[in-house]
């Protein structure tokens, strides 16, 4: 596709719109992963996590034809995202013994892995809109970086003010994971019935949130019990 043609700009606009529409889940992951990092390092985690995720997604978009040939990709990604949704829900501020750099890179790693697992829909949509044009893929994803950074920062601030949003974010990630699992080619037939489909989504969301909140409560009680009496 030639640069500066009407077709090029229309395709680029399509890719940007796709990134905007599908950026919600990614922004939630980034915001949740960065929320327990010291404030002076939160921006660093958000920016580098977003950049790493976008680079991985750009590579995946260019290799989408080969990715589609891998059986079990949706299932593996969905199961991994279930664990990440649970992990992000129960995470609290780390102990002081854990170094700042370790915490920063752990959060960045979580962001990149989560985005790689759940970014398949975005990859497919962008690849289709780009019609095989590498420049379009790179430019479109590059433009999406500031959007994801801004959305992630906003979500993180909301989580600080309204703690219940953490559980809501975990529920959204769990729902995304359930949809990925159901989209697996050799499993999709089992979810043809709408009752089974929505029942499975509800089951995954409830299981992740309830088990996560219960574990979080246990950890809080254990910390309280360990605190010395004044």
PDB file of C-alpha atoms in Angstrom:
ATOM      1  CA  UNK A   1       0.000   0.000   0.000  1.00  0.00           C
ATOM      2  CA  UNK A   2       1.522   3.334  -1.061  1.00  0.00           C
ATOM      3  CA  UNK A   3       2.208   5.968   1.555  1.00  0.00           C
ATOM      4  CA  UNK A   4       0.001   9.108   1.714  1.00  0.00           C
ATOM      5  CA  UNK A   5      -2.805   7.625  -0.371  1.00  0.00           C
ATOM      6  CA  UNK A   6      -6.451   7.707   0.660  1.00  0.00           C
ATOM      7  CA  UNK A   7      -6.373   3.928   1.159  1.00  0.00           C
ATOM      8  CA  UNK A   8      -3.354   4.215   3.464  1.00  0.00           C
ATOM      9  CA  UNK A   9      -4.970   6.830   5.709  1.00  0.00           C
ATOM     10  CA  UNK A  10      -8.295   4.982   5.814  1.00  0.00           C
ATOM     11  CA  UNK A  11      -6.519   1.786   6.831  1.00  0.00           C
ATOM     12  CA  UNK A  12      -4.477   3.666   9.445  1.00  0.00           C
ATOM     13  CA  UNK A  13      -7.650   5.256  10.845  1.00  0.00           C
ATOM     14  CA  UNK A  14      -9.216   1.776  11.061  1.00  0.00           C
ATOM     15  CA  UNK A  15      -6.234   0.415  12.993  1.00  0.00           C
ATOM     16  CA  UNK A  16      -6.284   3.348  15.432  1.00  0.00           C
ATOM     17  CA  UNK A  17     -10.026   2.851  16.035  1.00  0.00           C
ATOM     18  CA  UNK A  18      -9.475  -0.868  16.625  1.00  0.00           C
ATOM     19  CA  UNK A  19      -6.765  -0.083  19.192  1.00  0.00           C
ATOM     20  CA  UNK A  20      -9.018   2.441  20.937  1.00  0.00           C
ATOM     21  CA  UNK A  21     -11.985   0.069  21.097  1.00  0.00           C
ATOM     22  CA  UNK A  22      -9.940  -2.920  22.294  1.00  0.00           C
ATOM     23  CA  UNK A  23      -7.611  -1.038  24.661  1.00  0.00           C
ATOM     24  CA  UNK A  24      -9.896  -1.349  27.686  1.00  0.00           C
ATOM     25  CA  UNK A  25      -8.798  -4.790  28.886  1.00  0.00           C
ATOM     26  CA  UNK A  26      -5.145  -3.923  28.376  1.00  0.00           C
ATOM     27  CA  UNK A  27      -5.473  -0.683  30.325  1.00  0.00           C
ATOM     28  CA  UNK A  28      -7.061  -2.599  33.210  1.00  0.00           C
ATOM     29  CA  UNK A  29      -4.152  -5.057  33.341  1.00  0.00           C
ATOM     30  CA  UNK A  30      -1.588  -2.251  33.289  1.00  0.00           C
ATOM     31  CA  UNK A  31      -3.405  -0.224  35.946  1.00  0.00           C
ATOM     32  CA  UNK A  32      -3.833  -3.239  38.252  1.00  0.00           C
ATOM     33  CA  UNK A  33      -0.215  -4.360  37.865  1.00  0.00           C
ATOM     34  CA  UNK A  34       1.135  -0.869  38.607  1.00  0.00           C
ATOM     35  CA  UNK A  35      -1.131   0.033  41.510  1.00  0.00           C
ATOM     36  CA  UNK A  36       1.064  -1.498  44.238  1.00  0.00           C
ATOM     37  CA  UNK A  37       4.316  -0.059  42.911  1.00  0.00           C
ATOM     38  CA  UNK A  38       5.683   3.023  44.757  1.00  0.00           C
ATOM     39  CA  UNK A  39       4.196   6.173  43.218  1.00  0.00           C
ATOM     40  CA  UNK A  40       7.537   7.469  41.996  1.00  0.00           C
ATOM     41  CA  UNK A  41       7.934   4.331  39.852  1.00  0.00           C
ATOM     42  CA  UNK A  42       4.359   3.847  38.651  1.00  0.00           C
ATOM     43  CA  UNK A  43       4.772   5.941  35.504  1.00  0.00           C
ATOM     44  CA  UNK A  44       7.894   3.940  34.615  1.00  0.00           C
ATOM     45  CA  UNK A  45       5.992   0.641  34.963  1.00  0.00           C
ATOM     46  CA  UNK A  46       3.068   1.908  32.872  1.00  0.00           C
ATOM     47  CA  UNK A  47       5.242   3.271  30.055  1.00  0.00           C
ATOM     48  CA  UNK A  48       7.656   0.330  29.799  1.00  0.00           C
ATOM     49  CA  UNK A  49       4.905  -2.230  30.283  1.00  0.00           C
ATOM     50  CA  UNK A  50       2.893  -0.607  27.494  1.00  0.00           C
ATOM     51  CA  UNK A  51       5.894  -0.343  25.163  1.00  0.00           C
ATOM     52  CA  UNK A  52       6.820  -3.987  25.757  1.00  0.00           C
ATOM     53  CA  UNK A  53       3.249  -5.120  25.198  1.00  0.00           C
ATOM     54  CA  UNK A  54       2.942  -3.133  21.963  1.00  0.00           C
ATOM     55  CA  UNK A  55       6.244  -4.531  20.632  1.00  0.00           C
ATOM     56  CA  UNK A  56       5.098  -8.086  21.334  1.00  0.00           C
ATOM     57  CA  UNK A  57       1.744  -7.334  19.702  1.00  0.00           C
ATOM     58  CA  UNK A  58       3.413  -5.852  16.614  1.00  0.00           C
ATOM     59  CA  UNK A  59       5.508  -8.995  16.193  1.00  0.00           C
ATOM     60  CA  UNK A  60       2.454 -11.187  16.717  1.00  0.00           C
ATOM     61  CA  UNK A  61       0.494  -9.174  14.140  1.00  0.00           C
ATOM     62  CA  UNK A  62       3.202  -9.721  11.541  1.00  0.00           C
ATOM     63  CA  UNK A  63       3.203 -13.468  12.351  1.00  0.00           C
ATOM     64  CA  UNK A  64      -0.581 -13.809  12.616  1.00  0.00           C
ATOM     65  CA  UNK A  65      -0.836 -16.332   9.768  1.00  0.00           C
ATOM     66  CA  UNK A  66       1.463 -18.710  11.624  1.00  0.00           C
ATOM     67  CA  UNK A  67      -0.210 -18.041  14.982  1.00  0.00           C
ATOM     68  CA  UNK A  68      -3.584 -19.063  13.591  1.00  0.00           C
ATOM     69  CA  UNK A  69      -2.138 -22.480  12.765  1.00  0.00           C
ATOM     70  CA  UNK A  70      -1.237 -23.207  16.411  1.00  0.00           C
ATOM     71  CA  UNK A  71      -3.893 -25.449  18.024  1.00  0.00           C
ATOM     72  CA  UNK A  72      -4.802 -24.637  21.599  1.00  0.00           C
ATOM     73  CA  UNK A  73      -3.646 -21.008  21.435  1.00  0.00           C
ATOM     74  CA  UNK A  74      -6.931 -19.576  22.717  1.00  0.00           C
ATOM     75  CA  UNK A  75      -7.186 -22.216  25.448  1.00  0.00           C
ATOM     76  CA  UNK A  76      -3.642 -21.605  26.724  1.00  0.00           C
ATOM     77  CA  UNK A  77      -4.109 -17.839  26.623  1.00  0.00           C
ATOM     78  CA  UNK A  78      -7.463 -18.044  28.400  1.00  0.00           C
ATOM     79  CA  UNK A  79      -6.151 -20.255  31.211  1.00  0.00           C
ATOM     80  CA  UNK A  80      -3.118 -18.001  31.676  1.00  0.00           C
ATOM     81  CA  UNK A  81      -5.379 -14.946  31.855  1.00  0.00           C
ATOM     82  CA  UNK A  82      -7.571 -16.620  34.507  1.00  0.00           C
ATOM     83  CA  UNK A  83      -4.485 -16.970  36.699  1.00  0.00           C
ATOM     84  CA  UNK A  84      -3.388 -13.385  36.016  1.00  0.00           C
ATOM     85  CA  UNK A  85      -6.865 -12.052  36.902  1.00  0.00           C
ATOM     86  CA  UNK A  86      -6.672 -13.919  40.222  1.00  0.00           C
ATOM     87  CA  UNK A  87      -3.069 -12.891  40.892  1.00  0.00           C
ATOM     88  CA  UNK A  88      -3.706  -9.198  40.281  1.00  0.00           C
ATOM     89  CA  UNK A  89      -6.759  -9.282  42.579  1.00  0.00           C
ATOM     90  CA  UNK A  90      -4.907 -10.690  45.608  1.00  0.00           C
ATOM     91  CA  UNK A  91      -1.712  -8.660  45.169  1.00  0.00           C
ATOM     92  CA  UNK A  92      -0.933  -6.080  47.812  1.00  0.00           C
ATOM     93  CA  UNK A  93       2.038  -3.845  48.574  1.00  0.00           C
ATOM     94  CA  UNK A  94       5.139  -6.032  48.710  1.00  0.00           C
ATOM     95  CA  UNK A  95       7.286  -6.323  51.835  1.00  0.00           C
ATOM     96  CA  UNK A  96      10.078  -3.798  52.253  1.00  0.00           C
ATOM     97  CA  UNK A  97      12.657  -6.584  51.824  1.00  0.00           C
ATOM     98  CA  UNK A  98      11.735  -6.898  48.171  1.00  0.00           C
ATOM     99  CA  UNK A  99      13.881  -4.504  46.129  1.00  0.00           C
ATOM    100  CA  UNK A 100      12.224  -1.728  44.150  1.00  0.00           C
ATOM    101  CA  UNK A 101      13.780  -2.900  40.879  1.00  0.00           C
ATOM    102  CA  UNK A 102      12.488  -6.453  41.413  1.00  0.00           C
ATOM    103  CA  UNK A 103       8.962  -5.169  41.950  1.00  0.00           C
ATOM    104  CA  UNK A 104       9.123  -2.906  38.902  1.00  0.00           C
ATOM    105  CA  UNK A 105      10.290  -5.647  36.538  1.00  0.00           C
ATOM    106  CA  UNK A 106       7.795  -8.135  37.996  1.00  0.00           C
ATOM    107  CA  UNK A 107       4.954  -5.695  37.225  1.00  0.00           C
ATOM    108  CA  UNK A 108       6.263  -5.008  33.708  1.00  0.00           C
ATOM    109  CA  UNK A 109       6.585  -8.748  33.071  1.00  0.00           C
ATOM    110  CA  UNK A 110       2.991  -9.322  34.209  1.00  0.00           C
ATOM    111  CA  UNK A 111       1.737  -6.599  31.861  1.00  0.00           C
ATOM    112  CA  UNK A 112       3.580  -7.995  28.836  1.00  0.00           C
ATOM    113  CA  UNK A 113       2.525 -11.605  29.479  1.00  0.00           C
ATOM    114  CA  UNK A 114      -1.122 -10.663  30.066  1.00  0.00           C
ATOM    115  CA  UNK A 115      -1.249  -8.522  26.940  1.00  0.00           C
ATOM    116  CA  UNK A 116       0.359 -11.273  24.871  1.00  0.00           C
ATOM    117  CA  UNK A 117      -2.222 -13.770  26.139  1.00  0.00           C
ATOM    118  CA  UNK A 118      -5.328 -11.677  25.527  1.00  0.00           C
ATOM    119  CA  UNK A 119      -4.220  -9.586  22.551  1.00  0.00           C
ATOM    120  CA  UNK A 120      -5.143 -12.141  19.888  1.00  0.00           C
ATOM    121  CA  UNK A 121      -8.419 -10.445  18.935  1.00  0.00           C
ATOM    122  CA  UNK A 122      -6.569  -7.161  18.552  1.00  0.00           C
ATOM    123  CA  UNK A 123      -3.833  -8.839  16.515  1.00  0.00           C
ATOM    124  CA  UNK A 124      -6.345 -10.399  14.128  1.00  0.00           C
ATOM    125  CA  UNK A 125      -8.282  -7.142  13.713  1.00  0.00           C
ATOM    126  CA  UNK A 126      -5.170  -5.053  13.078  1.00  0.00           C
ATOM    127  CA  UNK A 127      -3.729  -7.611  10.668  1.00  0.00           C
ATOM    128  CA  UNK A 128      -6.968  -7.589   8.685  1.00  0.00           C
ATOM    129  CA  UNK A 129      -7.133  -3.799   8.548  1.00  0.00           C
ATOM    130  CA  UNK A 130      -3.482  -3.486   7.518  1.00  0.00           C
ATOM    131  CA  UNK A 131      -3.792  -5.936   4.590  1.00  0.00           C
ATOM    132  CA  UNK A 132      -0.240  -7.125   5.162  1.00  0.00           C
ATOM    133  CA  UNK A 133       1.307  -3.625   5.261  1.00  0.00           C
ATOM    134  CA  UNK A 134       4.079  -3.689   7.919  1.00  0.00           C
ATOM    135  CA  UNK A 135       4.323   0.116   8.101  1.00  0.00           C
ATOM    136  CA  UNK A 136       0.624   0.410   8.890  1.00  0.00           C
ATOM    137  CA  UNK A 137       0.924  -2.134  11.688  1.00  0.00           C
ATOM    138  CA  UNK A 138       3.878  -0.346  13.284  1.00  0.00           C
ATOM    139  CA  UNK A 139       2.450   3.189  12.938  1.00  0.00           C
ATOM    140  CA  UNK A 140      -0.996   2.146  14.173  1.00  0.00           C
ATOM    141  CA  UNK A 141       0.346   0.370  17.242  1.00  0.00           C
ATOM    142  CA  UNK A 142       2.779   3.211  17.999  1.00  0.00           C
ATOM    143  CA  UNK A 143      -0.121   5.672  18.063  1.00  0.00           C
ATOM    144  CA  UNK A 144      -1.935   3.400  20.522  1.00  0.00           C
ATOM    145  CA  UNK A 145       0.870   3.725  23.140  1.00  0.00           C
ATOM    146  CA  UNK A 146      -0.101   7.165  24.556  1.00  0.00           C
ATOM    147  CA  UNK A 147      -3.773   6.119  24.566  1.00  0.00           C
ATOM    148  CA  UNK A 148      -3.032   3.025  26.661  1.00  0.00           C
ATOM    149  CA  UNK A 149      -0.724   5.001  28.992  1.00  0.00           C
ATOM    150  CA  UNK A 150      -3.420   7.612  29.620  1.00  0.00           C
ATOM    151  CA  UNK A 151      -6.171   5.009  30.141  1.00  0.00           C
ATOM    152  CA  UNK A 152      -3.977   2.965  32.482  1.00  0.00           C
ATOM    153  CA  UNK A 153      -3.082   6.002  34.578  1.00  0.00           C
ATOM    154  CA  UNK A 154      -6.756   6.955  34.867  1.00  0.00           C
ATOM    155  CA  UNK A 155      -7.780   3.424  35.898  1.00  0.00           C
ATOM    156  CA  UNK A 156      -4.990   3.261  38.488  1.00  0.00           C
ATOM    157  CA  UNK A 157      -6.114   6.540  40.052  1.00  0.00           C
ATOM    158  CA  UNK A 158      -9.704   5.283  40.191  1.00  0.00           C
ATOM    159  CA  UNK A 159      -8.521   2.091  41.911  1.00  0.00           C
ATOM    160  CA  UNK A 160      -6.757   4.163  44.577  1.00  0.00           C
ATOM    161  CA  UNK A 161      -9.944   6.107  45.246  1.00  0.00           C
ATOM    162  CA  UNK A 162     -12.414   3.235  44.862  1.00  0.00           C
ATOM    163  CA  UNK A 163     -10.846  -0.104  45.941  1.00  0.00           C
ATOM    164  CA  UNK A 164     -13.842  -2.114  44.676  1.00  0.00           C
ATOM    165  CA  UNK A 165     -12.726  -1.304  41.112  1.00  0.00           C
ATOM    166  CA  UNK A 166      -9.867  -3.782  41.623  1.00  0.00           C
ATOM    167  CA  UNK A 167     -12.413  -6.616  41.951  1.00  0.00           C
ATOM    168  CA  UNK A 168     -14.319  -5.251  38.948  1.00  0.00           C
ATOM    169  CA  UNK A 169     -11.122  -5.200  36.880  1.00  0.00           C
ATOM    170  CA  UNK A 170     -10.367  -8.779  37.879  1.00  0.00           C
ATOM    171  CA  UNK A 171     -13.906  -9.783  36.880  1.00  0.00           C
ATOM    172  CA  UNK A 172     -13.477  -8.175  33.446  1.00  0.00           C
ATOM    173  CA  UNK A 173     -10.192 -10.010  32.894  1.00  0.00           C
ATOM    174  CA  UNK A 174     -11.805 -13.295  33.989  1.00  0.00           C
ATOM    175  CA  UNK A 175     -14.670 -12.699  31.538  1.00  0.00           C
ATOM    176  CA  UNK A 176     -12.151 -12.020  28.766  1.00  0.00           C
ATOM    177  CA  UNK A 177     -10.380 -15.276  29.677  1.00  0.00           C
ATOM    178  CA  UNK A 178     -13.649 -17.237  29.522  1.00  0.00           C
ATOM    179  CA  UNK A 179     -14.396 -15.862  26.049  1.00  0.00           C
ATOM    180  CA  UNK A 180     -10.919 -16.827  24.845  1.00  0.00           C
ATOM    181  CA  UNK A 181     -11.360 -20.393  26.088  1.00  0.00           C
ATOM    182  CA  UNK A 182     -14.746 -20.694  24.363  1.00  0.00           C
ATOM    183  CA  UNK A 183     -13.241 -19.445  21.084  1.00  0.00           C
ATOM    184  CA  UNK A 184     -10.838 -22.394  20.955  1.00  0.00           C
ATOM    185  CA  UNK A 185     -11.722 -24.313  17.755  1.00  0.00           C
ATOM    186  CA  UNK A 186     -11.972 -27.786  19.296  1.00  0.00           C
ATOM    187  CA  UNK A 187     -14.030 -26.492  22.252  1.00  0.00           C
ATOM    188  CA  UNK A 188     -16.396 -24.044  20.539  1.00  0.00           C
ATOM    189  CA  UNK A 189     -18.969 -26.752  19.775  1.00  0.00           C
ATOM    190  CA  UNK A 190     -19.525 -27.352  23.479  1.00  0.00           C
ATOM    191  CA  UNK A 191     -20.618 -23.737  23.945  1.00  0.00           C
ATOM    192  CA  UNK A 192     -23.126 -23.544  21.091  1.00  0.00           C
ATOM    193  CA  UNK A 193     -25.996 -23.488  23.591  1.00  0.00           C
ATOM    194  CA  UNK A 194     -26.457 -19.971  24.972  1.00  0.00           C
ATOM    195  CA  UNK A 195     -27.171 -21.233  28.503  1.00  0.00           C
ATOM    196  CA  UNK A 196     -23.891 -23.171  28.615  1.00  0.00           C
ATOM    197  CA  UNK A 197     -22.014 -20.240  27.060  1.00  0.00           C
ATOM    198  CA  UNK A 198     -23.188 -17.580  29.501  1.00  0.00           C
ATOM    199  CA  UNK A 199     -23.184 -20.036  32.391  1.00  0.00           C
ATOM    200  CA  UNK A 200     -19.508 -20.783  31.781  1.00  0.00           C
ATOM    201  CA  UNK A 201     -18.643 -17.075  31.594  1.00  0.00           C
ATOM    202  CA  UNK A 202     -20.487 -16.438  34.861  1.00  0.00           C
ATOM    203  CA  UNK A 203     -18.851 -19.427  36.551  1.00  0.00           C
ATOM    204  CA  UNK A 204     -15.323 -18.297  35.640  1.00  0.00           C
ATOM    205  CA  UNK A 205     -15.957 -14.703  36.766  1.00  0.00           C
ATOM    206  CA  UNK A 206     -17.544 -15.715  40.087  1.00  0.00           C
ATOM    207  CA  UNK A 207     -14.852 -18.307  40.815  1.00  0.00           C
ATOM    208  CA  UNK A 208     -11.963 -15.894  40.204  1.00  0.00           C
ATOM    209  CA  UNK A 209     -13.497 -13.020  42.171  1.00  0.00           C
ATOM    210  CA  UNK A 210     -14.785 -15.029  45.143  1.00  0.00           C
ATOM    211  CA  UNK A 211     -11.654 -17.168  45.520  1.00  0.00           C
ATOM    212  CA  UNK A 212      -9.462 -14.100  45.039  1.00  0.00           C
ATOM    213  CA  UNK A 213     -11.336 -12.005  47.620  1.00  0.00           C
ATOM    214  CA  UNK A 214     -11.283 -14.904  50.083  1.00  0.00           C
ATOM    215  CA  UNK A 215      -7.528 -15.348  49.666  1.00  0.00           C
ATOM    216  CA  UNK A 216      -7.009 -11.607  49.969  1.00  0.00           C
ATOM    217  CA  UNK A 217      -8.962 -11.593  53.242  1.00  0.00           C
ATOM    218  CA  UNK A 218      -6.880 -14.494  54.588  1.00  0.00           C
ATOM    219  CA  UNK A 219      -3.650 -12.658  53.749  1.00  0.00           C
ATOM    220  CA  UNK A 220      -4.919  -9.510  55.493  1.00  0.00           C
ATOM    221  CA  UNK A 221      -5.859 -11.524  58.606  1.00  0.00           C
ATOM    222  CA  UNK A 222      -2.457 -13.228  58.622  1.00  0.00           C
ATOM    223  CA  UNK A 223      -0.664  -9.863  58.439  1.00  0.00           C
ATOM    224  CA  UNK A 224      -2.809  -8.526  61.292  1.00  0.00           C
ATOM    225  CA  UNK A 225      -2.012 -11.575  63.424  1.00  0.00           C
ATOM    226  CA  UNK A 226       1.730 -11.135  62.811  1.00  0.00           C
ATOM    227  CA  UNK A 227       1.753  -7.459  63.816  1.00  0.00           C
ATOM    228  CA  UNK A 228       3.125  -6.960  67.336  1.00  0.00           C
ATOM    229  CA  UNK A 229       0.664  -5.702  69.931  1.00  0.00           C
ATOM    230  CA  UNK A 230       1.235  -2.086  71.026  1.00  0.00           C
TER     231      UNK A 230
END
